[in-house]
Coordinates of C-alpha atoms in Angstrom, one line a residue:
X2 CA -31.8 97.5 -14.9
X3 CA -31.8 93.9 -15.7
X4 CA -29.3 91.4 -14.0
X5 CA -28.1 90.5 -17.1
X6 CA -27.5 94.2 -17.9
X7 CA -25.9 95.0 -14.6
X8 CA -23.4 91.7 -15.0
X9 CA -22.3 93.3 -18.3
X10 CA -21.5 96.4 -17.0
X11 CA -19.9 95.0 -13.9
X12 CA -17.7 92.9 -16.4
X13 CA -16.8 96.0 -18.6
X14 CA -15.6 97.7 -15.4
X15 CA -13.5 95.1 -14.3
X16 CA -11.9 94.6 -17.6
X17 CA -11.4 98.4 -17.9
X18 CA -10.0 98.5 -14.6
X19 CA -7.5 96.0 -15.5
X20 CA -6.5 97.5 -18.6
X21 CA -6.2 101.0 -17.1
X22 CA -4.1 99.5 -14.2
X23 CA -1.8 97.8 -17.0
X24 CA -1.4 100.9 -18.9
X25 CA -0.6 102.9 -15.8
X26 CA 2.1 100.4 -14.7
X27 CA 3.4 100.0 -18.2
X28 CA 4.0 103.9 -18.4
X29 CA 1.4 104.6 -21.0
X30 CA 0.3 107.8 -19.6
X31 CA 2.9 110.6 -18.6
X32 CA 3.6 110.8 -15.0
X33 CA 3.1 114.1 -13.3
X34 CA 0.5 115.2 -15.7
X35 CA -3.4 115.5 -15.2
X36 CA -5.3 112.2 -16.1
X37 CA -8.3 113.1 -17.6
X38 CA -11.5 111.0 -17.8
X39 CA -12.0 111.3 -21.4
X40 CA -8.5 110.6 -22.3
X41 CA -9.0 107.4 -20.3
X42 CA -12.3 106.6 -22.0
X43 CA -10.6 107.3 -25.3
X44 CA -7.7 104.9 -24.5
X45 CA -9.9 102.3 -23.2
X46 CA -12.7 102.9 -25.7
X47 CA -15.5 102.8 -23.1
X48 CA -17.8 105.5 -21.6
X49 CA -16.9 108.3 -19.5
X50 CA -18.7 106.8 -16.5
X51 CA -16.8 103.5 -16.9
X52 CA -13.6 105.3 -17.0
X53 CA -14.4 107.5 -13.8
X54 CA -15.4 104.1 -12.1
X55 CA -12.1 102.6 -13.0
X56 CA -10.1 105.5 -12.1
X57 CA -11.8 105.5 -8.7
X58 CA -10.9 101.8 -8.2
X59 CA -7.4 102.8 -8.9
X60 CA -7.5 105.7 -6.5
X61 CA -8.2 103.2 -3.6
X62 CA -5.7 100.8 -4.7
X63 CA -3.0 103.7 -4.2
X64 CA -1.9 104.0 -7.9
X65 CA -4.0 107.3 -8.5
X66 CA -4.5 110.3 -6.3
X67 CA -7.4 112.7 -6.6
X68 CA -6.9 116.4 -5.5
X69 CA -9.6 119.0 -5.1
X70 CA -9.8 121.3 -8.3
X71 CA -6.9 119.4 -9.7
X72 CA -8.2 116.2 -10.7
X73 CA -6.4 112.8 -10.8
X74 CA -2.8 112.1 -11.2
X75 CA -0.4 109.1 -11.4
X76 CA 1.4 108.6 -8.1
X77 CA 5.0 108.0 -8.0
X78 CA 6.4 105.7 -5.3
X79 CA 9.6 105.9 -3.4
X80 CA 11.9 102.9 -2.8
X81 CA 11.1 102.9 0.9
X82 CA 7.4 102.8 0.0
X83 CA 7.7 99.9 -2.1
X84 CA 9.9 98.1 0.4
X85 CA 7.3 98.9 3.2
X86 CA 4.5 97.3 1.0
X87 CA 6.6 94.4 0.4
X88 CA 6.7 94.0 4.3
X89 CA 2.8 94.4 4.5
X90 CA 2.5 91.7 1.9
X91 CA 4.8 89.6 4.0
X92 CA 2.5 90.1 6.9
X93 CA -0.5 88.9 5.1
X94 CA 1.3 85.8 3.6
X95 CA 2.7 84.9 7.1
X96 CA -1.0 84.5 8.0
X97 CA -1.5 82.2 5.3
X98 CA 1.7 80.2 6.1
X99 CA 0.0 80.0 9.7
X100 CA -3.2 78.9 8.2
X101 CA -1.6 76.2 5.9
X102 CA 0.2 74.6 9.0
X103 CA -3.0 74.7 11.0
X104 CA -5.1 73.1 8.2
X105 CA -2.2 70.8 7.0
X106 CA -1.1 70.3 3.6
X107 CA -2.9 68.2 1.1
X108 CA -1.1 65.6 -0.7
X109 CA -1.9 67.7 -3.9
X110 CA -0.2 70.6 -2.4
X111 CA 2.7 69.1 -1.2
X112 CA 3.6 67.4 -4.6
X113 CA 3.1 71.2 -5.9
X114 CA 5.2 72.9 -3.5
X115 CA 8.1 70.0 -3.9
X116 CA 8.1 70.2 -7.8
X117 CA 8.7 74.2 -7.4
X118 CA 11.5 73.5 -4.8
X119 CA 12.9 70.7 -7.0
X120 CA 12.8 72.8 -10.2
X121 CA 14.3 75.9 -8.2
X122 CA 17.1 74.1 -6.8
X123 CA 18.1 72.6 -10.3
X124 CA 18.0 76.3 -11.9
X125 CA 20.0 77.6 -8.8
X126 CA 22.5 75.0 -9.1
X127 CA 23.1 75.7 -12.8
X128 CA 23.2 79.3 -12.3
X129 CA 20.4 82.1 -12.9
X130 CA 22.4 84.0 -15.2
X131 CA 20.5 84.6 -18.6
X132 CA 17.3 86.7 -19.1
X133 CA 15.5 83.3 -19.7
X134 CA 17.0 81.7 -16.3
X135 CA 15.7 85.0 -14.4
X136 CA 12.2 84.6 -16.3
X137 CA 11.9 81.0 -15.0
X138 CA 13.0 81.9 -11.6
X139 CA 10.4 84.5 -11.5
X140 CA 7.7 81.9 -12.5
X141 CA 8.7 79.6 -9.9
X142 CA 8.6 82.1 -7.4
X143 CA 5.1 83.3 -8.5
X144 CA 4.0 79.7 -8.5
X145 CA 5.2 79.1 -4.9
X146 CA 3.6 82.1 -3.6
X147 CA 0.3 81.3 -5.5
X148 CA 0.4 77.7 -4.1
X149 CA 0.9 79.0 -0.6
X150 CA -2.1 81.4 -0.9
X151 CA -4.2 78.7 -2.4
X152 CA -3.5 76.2 0.3
X153 CA -4.6 78.7 3.0
X154 CA -8.1 78.0 2.3
X155 CA -8.8 81.7 3.0
X156 CA -11.3 83.6 1.2
X157 CA -10.2 87.2 2.4
X158 CA -6.3 86.8 2.1
X159 CA -6.2 86.4 -1.8
X160 CA -8.0 89.7 -2.2
X161 CA -6.0 91.5 0.2
X162 CA -2.8 90.4 -1.4
X163 CA -3.8 91.0 -4.8
X164 CA -4.5 94.6 -4.0
X165 CA -1.3 95.4 -2.4
X166 CA 0.4 93.3 -5.1
X167 CA -1.0 95.8 -7.5
X168 CA 1.6 98.4 -6.4
X169 CA 4.9 99.0 -8.1
X170 CA 7.4 96.2 -7.8
X171 CA 5.5 94.5 -4.8
X172 CA 4.3 91.5 -6.5
X173 CA 6.2 88.2 -6.4
X174 CA 7.0 88.5 -10.1
X175 CA 8.9 91.6 -9.3
X176 CA 12.2 90.4 -8.8
X177 CA 14.9 93.0 -9.0
X178 CA 18.3 91.0 -9.7
X179 CA 21.8 92.6 -8.2
X180 CA 23.6 94.1 -11.2
X181 CA 27.0 94.8 -9.2
X182 CA 28.1 91.7 -7.8
X183 CA 27.3 88.3 -9.1
X184 CA 28.4 86.7 -5.9
X185 CA 25.8 88.8 -3.7
X186 CA 23.2 88.3 -6.3
X187 CA 23.5 84.4 -6.1
X188 CA 23.7 85.0 -2.2
X189 CA 20.3 86.7 -2.3
X190 CA 18.7 83.9 -4.5
X191 CA 20.3 81.1 -2.4
X192 CA 18.9 83.1 0.8
X193 CA 15.4 83.1 -0.7
X194 CA 15.3 79.6 -1.9
X195 CA 16.3 78.5 1.6
X196 CA 13.6 80.3 3.1
X197 CA 11.1 78.8 0.8
X198 CA 12.4 75.2 1.9
X199 CA 12.1 76.2 5.5
X200 CA 8.7 77.7 5.1
X201 CA 7.4 74.3 3.4
X202 CA 9.1 72.3 6.2
X203 CA 7.4 74.2 8.8
X204 CA 4.0 73.9 7.1
X205 CA 4.5 70.1 6.6
X206 CA 5.3 69.6 10.1
X207 CA 2.1 71.8 11.2
X208 CA 4.4 74.5 13.0
X209 CA 2.3 77.5 12.4
X210 CA 4.1 80.1 14.4
X211 CA 7.4 78.9 12.9
X212 CA 6.0 79.0 9.3
X213 CA 4.6 82.4 9.9
X214 CA 8.1 83.9 11.4
X215 CA 9.8 82.6 8.4
X216 CA 7.7 84.2 5.9
X217 CA 7.6 87.5 7.7
X218 CA 11.5 87.1 7.8
X219 CA 11.4 86.3 3.9
X220 CA 9.5 89.3 3.1
X221 CA 11.8 91.6 5.2
X222 CA 14.8 90.3 3.6
X223 CA 13.1 91.0 0.2
X224 CA 12.3 94.5 1.1
X225 CA 16.2 94.9 2.0
X226 CA 17.2 93.4 -1.2
X227 CA 15.0 96.0 -3.0
X228 CA 16.4 99.0 -1.2
X229 CA 20.0 97.7 -1.8
X230 CA 19.6 96.6 -5.4
X231 CA 17.5 99.8 -6.5
X232 CA 20.5 101.8 -5.3
X233 CA 22.3 100.6 -8.5
X234 CA 21.7 102.6 -11.6
X235 CA 21.8 99.3 -13.7
X236 CA 19.4 97.6 -11.3
X237 CA 17.2 100.4 -11.4
X238 CA 17.1 100.5 -15.2
X239 CA 16.1 97.0 -15.4
X240 CA 13.6 97.6 -12.7
X241 CA 11.9 100.3 -14.8
X242 CA 11.4 97.6 -17.5
X243 CA 9.1 95.8 -15.1
X244 CA 5.5 96.5 -14.6
X245 CA 5.3 99.7 -12.3
X246 CA 8.9 100.4 -12.7
X247 CA 7.9 103.7 -14.6
X248 CA 6.3 104.7 -11.1
X249 CA 9.6 104.7 -9.0
X250 CA 10.5 108.1 -8.0
X251 CA 14.0 109.4 -8.9
X252 CA 14.4 110.2 -5.2
X253 CA 13.6 108.1 -2.1
X254 CA 10.7 110.6 -1.6
X255 CA 7.0 110.1 -2.2
X256 CA 6.2 112.3 -5.5
X257 CA 2.8 113.0 -7.1

């Protein structure tokens, strides 16, 4: 097998895996039914070998589970599992924040963080009410965390964080807004914004442990918000429209 042919297969597998992941998270396949290689191959328009390898990758990520003599199934995730994964992501990002503080922030990173914080502050003061406002808030949150990971200068952290962020409602874009109490929803956003400011300040001051502790606490509060907000049927309905929302278990127990 030539190098160019191998690269072509590798790229095909990467694309197929990403496409399969997207389809699973969007609810394309029925949860609770066996997911066959031939079905995946036909859906992605790839060979059964590529389909099998893509499915194997998603088994390692935790989206699929393979059982002897039963084949592969799409997993369901309890709210507690989602919250736990968010805290794990927080531990990784705490390490990233510590590394940023130890290395020191570049002028470019400082400008990027400051612009995100300024835009977040402006939006928060105006009120995050409409769907467009919420979308903008999500984008700012994603940008903040992506800038953090990039500034850490770590080669291992991005891959680890990306992998766990593939799980339902664990990514930094998967914000579930409170639907029952406007004041509480506003407080949750203000609290998250205050965390971002404090983490940024700690990193600028080269206070590695403080930055890590604040990031860890930030993730813990995020997990707590998920637990509380998803208990509300309206918030759960909105969450099911997010990538991975179709995989949230009806009860707080793991299902397969």
